[in-house]
CSV table of C-alpha atoms in Angstrom, one decimal:
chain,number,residue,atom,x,y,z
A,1,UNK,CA,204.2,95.1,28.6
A,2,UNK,CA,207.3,96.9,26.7
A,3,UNK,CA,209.4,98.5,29.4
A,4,UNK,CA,211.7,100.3,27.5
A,5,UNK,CA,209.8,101.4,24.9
A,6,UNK,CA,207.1,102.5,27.3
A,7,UNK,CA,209.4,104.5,28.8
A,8,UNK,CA,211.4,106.0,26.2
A,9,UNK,CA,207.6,106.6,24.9
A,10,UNK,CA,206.5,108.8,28.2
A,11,UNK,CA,209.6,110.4,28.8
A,12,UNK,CA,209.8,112.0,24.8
A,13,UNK,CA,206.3,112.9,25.4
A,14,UNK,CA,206.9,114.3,28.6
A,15,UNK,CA,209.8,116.7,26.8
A,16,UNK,CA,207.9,117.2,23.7
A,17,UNK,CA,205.6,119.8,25.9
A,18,UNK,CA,205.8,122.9,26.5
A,19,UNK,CA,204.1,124.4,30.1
A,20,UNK,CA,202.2,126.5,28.6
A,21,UNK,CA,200.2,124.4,26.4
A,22,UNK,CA,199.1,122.2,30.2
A,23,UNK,CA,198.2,125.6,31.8
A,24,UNK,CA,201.5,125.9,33.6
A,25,UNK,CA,203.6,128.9,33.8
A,26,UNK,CA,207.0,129.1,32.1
A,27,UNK,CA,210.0,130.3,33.8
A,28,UNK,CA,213.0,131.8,32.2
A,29,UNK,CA,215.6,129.7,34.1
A,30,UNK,CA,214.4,126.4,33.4
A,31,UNK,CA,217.0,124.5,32.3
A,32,UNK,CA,214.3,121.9,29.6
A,33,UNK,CA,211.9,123.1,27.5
A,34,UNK,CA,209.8,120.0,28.3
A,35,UNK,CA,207.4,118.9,31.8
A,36,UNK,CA,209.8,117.7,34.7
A,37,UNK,CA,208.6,114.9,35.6
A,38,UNK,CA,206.9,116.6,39.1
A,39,UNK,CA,204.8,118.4,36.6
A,40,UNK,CA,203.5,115.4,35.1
A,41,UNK,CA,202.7,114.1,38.2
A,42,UNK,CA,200.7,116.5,39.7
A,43,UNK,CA,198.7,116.6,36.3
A,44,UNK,CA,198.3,113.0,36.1
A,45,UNK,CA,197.7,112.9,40.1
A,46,UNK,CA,200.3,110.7,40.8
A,47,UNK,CA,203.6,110.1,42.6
A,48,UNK,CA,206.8,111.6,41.4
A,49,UNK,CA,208.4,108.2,42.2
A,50,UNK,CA,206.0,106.1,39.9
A,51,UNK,CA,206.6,108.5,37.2
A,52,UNK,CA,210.7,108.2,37.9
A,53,UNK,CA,210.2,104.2,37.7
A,54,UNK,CA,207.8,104.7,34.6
A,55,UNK,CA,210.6,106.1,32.8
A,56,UNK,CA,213.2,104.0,34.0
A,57,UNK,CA,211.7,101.0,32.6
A,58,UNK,CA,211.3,99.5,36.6
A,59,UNK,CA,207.7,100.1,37.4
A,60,UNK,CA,205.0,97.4,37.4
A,61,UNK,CA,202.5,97.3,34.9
A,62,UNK,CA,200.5,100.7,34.8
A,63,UNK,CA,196.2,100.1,35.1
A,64,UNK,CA,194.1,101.8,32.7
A,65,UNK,CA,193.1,104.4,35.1
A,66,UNK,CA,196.5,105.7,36.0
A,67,UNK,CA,197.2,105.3,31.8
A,68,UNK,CA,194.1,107.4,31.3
A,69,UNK,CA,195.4,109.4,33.9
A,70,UNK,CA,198.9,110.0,31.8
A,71,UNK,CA,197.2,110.2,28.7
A,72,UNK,CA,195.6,113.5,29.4
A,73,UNK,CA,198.5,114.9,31.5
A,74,UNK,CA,200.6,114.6,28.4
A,75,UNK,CA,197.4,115.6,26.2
A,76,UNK,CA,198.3,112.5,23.6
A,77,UNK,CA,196.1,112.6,20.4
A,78,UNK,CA,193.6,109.4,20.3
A,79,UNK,CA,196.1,107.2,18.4
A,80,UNK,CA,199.0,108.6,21.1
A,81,UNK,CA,196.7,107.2,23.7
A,82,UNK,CA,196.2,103.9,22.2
A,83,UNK,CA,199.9,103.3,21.6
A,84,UNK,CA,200.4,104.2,25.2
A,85,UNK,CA,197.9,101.4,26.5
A,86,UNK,CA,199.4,98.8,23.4
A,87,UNK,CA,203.2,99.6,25.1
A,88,UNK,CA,202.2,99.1,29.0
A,89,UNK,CA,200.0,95.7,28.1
A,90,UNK,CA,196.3,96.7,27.8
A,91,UNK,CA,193.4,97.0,25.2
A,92,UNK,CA,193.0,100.3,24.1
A,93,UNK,CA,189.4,101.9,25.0
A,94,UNK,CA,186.7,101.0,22.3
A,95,UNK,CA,186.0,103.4,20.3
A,96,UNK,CA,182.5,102.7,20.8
A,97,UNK,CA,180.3,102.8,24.1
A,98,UNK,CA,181.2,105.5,26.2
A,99,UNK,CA,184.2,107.4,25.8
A,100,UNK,CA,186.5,107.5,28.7
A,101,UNK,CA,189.1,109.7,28.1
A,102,UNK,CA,189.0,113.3,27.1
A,103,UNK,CA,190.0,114.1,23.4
A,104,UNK,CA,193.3,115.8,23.4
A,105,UNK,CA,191.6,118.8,21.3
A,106,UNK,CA,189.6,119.4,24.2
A,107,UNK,CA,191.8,118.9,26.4
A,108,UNK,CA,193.9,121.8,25.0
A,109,UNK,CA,191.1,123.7,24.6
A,110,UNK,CA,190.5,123.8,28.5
A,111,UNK,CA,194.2,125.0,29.1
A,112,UNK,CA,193.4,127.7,26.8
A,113,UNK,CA,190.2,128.9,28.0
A,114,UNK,CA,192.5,129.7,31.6
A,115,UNK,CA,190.3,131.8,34.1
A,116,UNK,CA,186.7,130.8,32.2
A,117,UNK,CA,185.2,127.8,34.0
A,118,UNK,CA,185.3,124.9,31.4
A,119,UNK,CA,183.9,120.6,31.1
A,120,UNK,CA,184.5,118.0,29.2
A,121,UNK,CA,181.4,115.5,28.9
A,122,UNK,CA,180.5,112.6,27.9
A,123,UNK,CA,178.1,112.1,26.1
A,124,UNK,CA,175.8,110.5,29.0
A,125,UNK,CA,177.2,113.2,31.3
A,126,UNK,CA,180.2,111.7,32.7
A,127,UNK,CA,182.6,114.7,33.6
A,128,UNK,CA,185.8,113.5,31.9
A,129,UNK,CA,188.4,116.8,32.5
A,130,UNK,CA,188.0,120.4,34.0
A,131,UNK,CA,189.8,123.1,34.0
A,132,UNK,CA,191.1,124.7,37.8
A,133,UNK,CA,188.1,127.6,37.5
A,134,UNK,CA,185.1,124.7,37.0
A,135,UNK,CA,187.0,123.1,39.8
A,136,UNK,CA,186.9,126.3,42.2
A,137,UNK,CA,183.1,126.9,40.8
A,138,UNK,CA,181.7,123.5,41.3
A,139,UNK,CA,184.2,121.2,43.0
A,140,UNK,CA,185.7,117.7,41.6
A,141,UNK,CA,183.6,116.3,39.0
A,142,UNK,CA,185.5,113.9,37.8
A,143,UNK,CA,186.0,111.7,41.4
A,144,UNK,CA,182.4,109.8,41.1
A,145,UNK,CA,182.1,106.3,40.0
A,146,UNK,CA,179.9,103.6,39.4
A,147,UNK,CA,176.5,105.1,38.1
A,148,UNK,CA,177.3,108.3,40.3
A,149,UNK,CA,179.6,109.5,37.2
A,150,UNK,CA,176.3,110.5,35.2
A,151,UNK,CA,175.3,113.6,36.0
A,152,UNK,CA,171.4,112.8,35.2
A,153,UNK,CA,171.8,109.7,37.5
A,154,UNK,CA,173.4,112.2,40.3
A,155,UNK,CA,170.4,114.8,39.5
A,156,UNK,CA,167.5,111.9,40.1
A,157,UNK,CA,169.0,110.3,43.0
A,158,UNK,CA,170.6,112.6,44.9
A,159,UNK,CA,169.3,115.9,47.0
A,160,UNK,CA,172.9,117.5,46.8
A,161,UNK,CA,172.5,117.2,42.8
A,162,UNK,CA,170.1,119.6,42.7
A,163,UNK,CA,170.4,121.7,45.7
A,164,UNK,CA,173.2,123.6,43.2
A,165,UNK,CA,170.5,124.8,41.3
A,166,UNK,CA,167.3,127.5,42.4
A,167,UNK,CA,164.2,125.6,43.2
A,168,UNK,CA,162.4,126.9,40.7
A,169,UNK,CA,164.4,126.0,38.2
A,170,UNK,CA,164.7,122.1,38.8
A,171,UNK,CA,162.1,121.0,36.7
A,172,UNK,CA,163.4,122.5,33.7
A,173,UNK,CA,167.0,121.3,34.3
A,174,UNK,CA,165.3,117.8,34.8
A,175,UNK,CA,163.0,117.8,31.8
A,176,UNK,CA,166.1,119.2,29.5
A,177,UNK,CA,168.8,116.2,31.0
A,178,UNK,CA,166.3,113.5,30.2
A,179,UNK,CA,165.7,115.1,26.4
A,180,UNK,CA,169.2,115.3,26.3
A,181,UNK,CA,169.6,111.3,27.4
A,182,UNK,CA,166.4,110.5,25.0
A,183,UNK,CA,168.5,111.7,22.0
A,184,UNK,CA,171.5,109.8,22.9
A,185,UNK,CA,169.5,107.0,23.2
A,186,UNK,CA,168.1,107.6,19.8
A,187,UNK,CA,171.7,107.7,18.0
A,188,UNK,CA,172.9,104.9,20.6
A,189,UNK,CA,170.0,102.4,20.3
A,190,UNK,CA,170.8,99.2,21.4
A,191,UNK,CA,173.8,100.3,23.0
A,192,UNK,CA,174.0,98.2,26.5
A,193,UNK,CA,175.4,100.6,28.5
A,194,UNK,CA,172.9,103.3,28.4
A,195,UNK,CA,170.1,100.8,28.0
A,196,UNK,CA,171.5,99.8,31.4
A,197,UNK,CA,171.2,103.8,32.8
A,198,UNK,CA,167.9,104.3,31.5
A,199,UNK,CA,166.5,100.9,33.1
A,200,UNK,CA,168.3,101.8,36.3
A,201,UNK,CA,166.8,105.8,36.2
A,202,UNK,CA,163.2,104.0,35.8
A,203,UNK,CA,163.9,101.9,38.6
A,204,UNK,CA,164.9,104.2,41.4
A,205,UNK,CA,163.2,107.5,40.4
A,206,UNK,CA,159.3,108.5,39.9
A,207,UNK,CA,160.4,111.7,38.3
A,208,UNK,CA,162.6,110.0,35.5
A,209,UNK,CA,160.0,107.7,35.0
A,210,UNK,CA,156.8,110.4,34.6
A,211,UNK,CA,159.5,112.7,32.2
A,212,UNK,CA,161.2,109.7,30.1
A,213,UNK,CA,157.3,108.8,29.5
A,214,UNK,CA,156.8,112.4,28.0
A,215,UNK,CA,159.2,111.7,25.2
A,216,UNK,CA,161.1,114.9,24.9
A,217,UNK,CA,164.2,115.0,22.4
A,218,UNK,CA,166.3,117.8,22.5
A,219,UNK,CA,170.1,117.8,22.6
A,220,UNK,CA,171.8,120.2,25.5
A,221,UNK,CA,173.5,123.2,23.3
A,222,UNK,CA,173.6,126.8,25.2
A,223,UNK,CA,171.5,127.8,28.3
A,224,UNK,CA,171.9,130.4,31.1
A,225,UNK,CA,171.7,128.9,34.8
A,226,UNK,CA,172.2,129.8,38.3
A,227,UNK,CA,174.6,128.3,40.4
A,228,UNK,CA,174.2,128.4,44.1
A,229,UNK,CA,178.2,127.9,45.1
A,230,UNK,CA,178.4,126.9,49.0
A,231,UNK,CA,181.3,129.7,48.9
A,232,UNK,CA,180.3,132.6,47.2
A,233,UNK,CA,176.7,132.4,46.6
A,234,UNK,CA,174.8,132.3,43.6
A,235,UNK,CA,176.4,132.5,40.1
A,236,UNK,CA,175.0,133.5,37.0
A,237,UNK,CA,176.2,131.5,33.7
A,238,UNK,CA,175.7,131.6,29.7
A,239,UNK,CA,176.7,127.9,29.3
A,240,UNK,CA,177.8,127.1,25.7
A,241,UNK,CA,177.7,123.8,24.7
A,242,UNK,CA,180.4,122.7,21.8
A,243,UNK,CA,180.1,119.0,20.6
A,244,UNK,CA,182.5,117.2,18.8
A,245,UNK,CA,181.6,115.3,15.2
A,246,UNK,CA,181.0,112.0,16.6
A,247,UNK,CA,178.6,113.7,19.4
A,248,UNK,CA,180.6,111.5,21.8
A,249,UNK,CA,181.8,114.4,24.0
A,250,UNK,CA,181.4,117.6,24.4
A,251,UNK,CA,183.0,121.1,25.7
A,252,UNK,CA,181.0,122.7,28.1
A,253,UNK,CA,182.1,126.3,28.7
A,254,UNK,CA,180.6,128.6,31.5
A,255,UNK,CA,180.7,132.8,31.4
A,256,UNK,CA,179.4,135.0,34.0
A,257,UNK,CA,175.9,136.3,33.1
A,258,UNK,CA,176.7,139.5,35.1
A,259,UNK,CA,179.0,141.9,36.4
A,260,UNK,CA,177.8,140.6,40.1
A,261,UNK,CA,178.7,137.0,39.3
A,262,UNK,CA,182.0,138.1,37.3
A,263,UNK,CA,183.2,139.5,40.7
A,264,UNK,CA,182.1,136.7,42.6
A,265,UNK,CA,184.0,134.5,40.0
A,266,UNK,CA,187.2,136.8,40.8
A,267,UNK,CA,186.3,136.0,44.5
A,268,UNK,CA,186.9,132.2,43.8
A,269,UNK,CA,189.8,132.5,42.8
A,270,UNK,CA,191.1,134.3,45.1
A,271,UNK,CA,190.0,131.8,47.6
A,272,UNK,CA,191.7,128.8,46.1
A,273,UNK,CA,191.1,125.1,46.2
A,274,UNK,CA,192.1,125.4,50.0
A,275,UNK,CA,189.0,126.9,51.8
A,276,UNK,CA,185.8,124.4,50.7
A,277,UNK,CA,183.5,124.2,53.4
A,278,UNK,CA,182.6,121.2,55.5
A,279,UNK,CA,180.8,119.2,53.3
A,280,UNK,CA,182.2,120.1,50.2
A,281,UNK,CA,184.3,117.4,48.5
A,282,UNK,CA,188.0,118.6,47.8
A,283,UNK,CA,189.6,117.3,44.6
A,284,UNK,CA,190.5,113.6,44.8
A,285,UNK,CA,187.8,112.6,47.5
A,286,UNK,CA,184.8,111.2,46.9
């Protein structure tokens, strides 16, 4: 691990930005053009402390999560990221397998998008990064682990994966998740780790199992769907689907369907991240 130039590394990073491109909102009297450093904590979920020590050169050696963690707060390109994790002592990610980290591009696309709910995916489904309005429609994505972080694991295992969506619309939200894994599957073959999903899906569920057998290929691009929010009731989206060259991740983007859901949208926010309902998981739990 290279103290110093770890933290000379963060703390020009940290000045290089300007608020506005993280979603924040300028002031007139602040006295840097950069992040403080309490900004890049609260984006990065961390303590104000550890990010003081960072920069100081004193703090222990950094894991990959709270480095992936950094690496988006400070929306460092892919070769910015890598130098980051060469600097505090660890591998890089692989540039194969599943990407773990949100591309910086999308990541700045999400600030930019503001009030419009917003994803970054995987391609197997893993939320990666939302924006605040995803988080005020759907809640923290981004706190499962273990299998749980696939969203088609999630949907076939779990009664609260699909109680989000209208009854009568859970068979097609089913049959179009397991086209959408058959096709990564196809440009992933003999890729372990979603070898390892798909033998895991057969295992535990009877639906995967009859709609995997159907062999349906078709790759998730724009839809409309309704969203039954605990808060607000049912939302109406147009989901757009952008995917990146590589088709390793993807941009989800979410727009009301109608004026109804448009003012229920306005009602989230309003509302906050304060008011969830028992039951429903506030950022950072899980």
């Amino acid at each position: 691990m290279e103290r110093e130039q770890l933290a000379d590394f963060l703390r020009r990073r940290r000045e290089a930005i300007r608020p506005a491109e993280v979603g924040l909102a300028g002031n007139p009297r602040r006295r840097t053009s950069g992040l403080r450093r309490e900004e890049v904590a609260m984006l990065a979920g961390m303590s104000v402390d550890y990010v003081v020590r960072l920069e100081q050169g004193r703090s222990s050696q950094p894991s990959t999560q709270l480095l992936g963690a950094l690496a988006r707060a400070l929306r460092l390109s892919d070769d910015e990221r890598d130098h980051l994790f060469h600097l505090a002592g660890h591998r890089p990610p692989p540039a194969d397998g599943v990407a773990r980290l949100a591309r910086a591009g999308l990541m700045r696309m999400l600030d930019l998008l503001g009030d419009t709910p917003a994803l970054v995916l995987s391609d197997l489904g893993e939320v990666l990064a939302q924006n605040r309005a995803a988080l005020l429609m759907a809640g923290d994505l981004t706190r499962f682990t273990g299998d749980r972080r696939y969203l088609v694991y999630r949907w076939f295992t779990e009664d609260a994966a699909r109680a989000v969506h209208l009854p009568e619309d859970r068979e097609h939200q089913a049959r179009q998740m397991v086209a959408d894994l058959r096709a990564v599957a196809g440009r992933r073959a003999g890729d372990p780790t979603v070898a390892r999903l798909i033998e895991r899906l057969q295992a535990e569920s009877a639906d995967f199992r009859r709609l995997w057998a159907e062999h349906e290929v078709a790759v998730r691009r724009a839809s409309r769907k309704t969203l039954l929010n605990p808060r607000v009731g049912p939302l109406v989206m147009d989901c757009e689907t952008l995917i990146t060259p590589d088709q390793r991740q993807q941009l989800l983007v979410f727009t009301p369907g109608d004026e109804e859901t448009r003012e229920r949208l306005d009602l989230l926010r309003v509302l906050g991240l304060e008011e969830f309902p028992t039951g429903v998981a506030r950022p950072g739990q899980g």
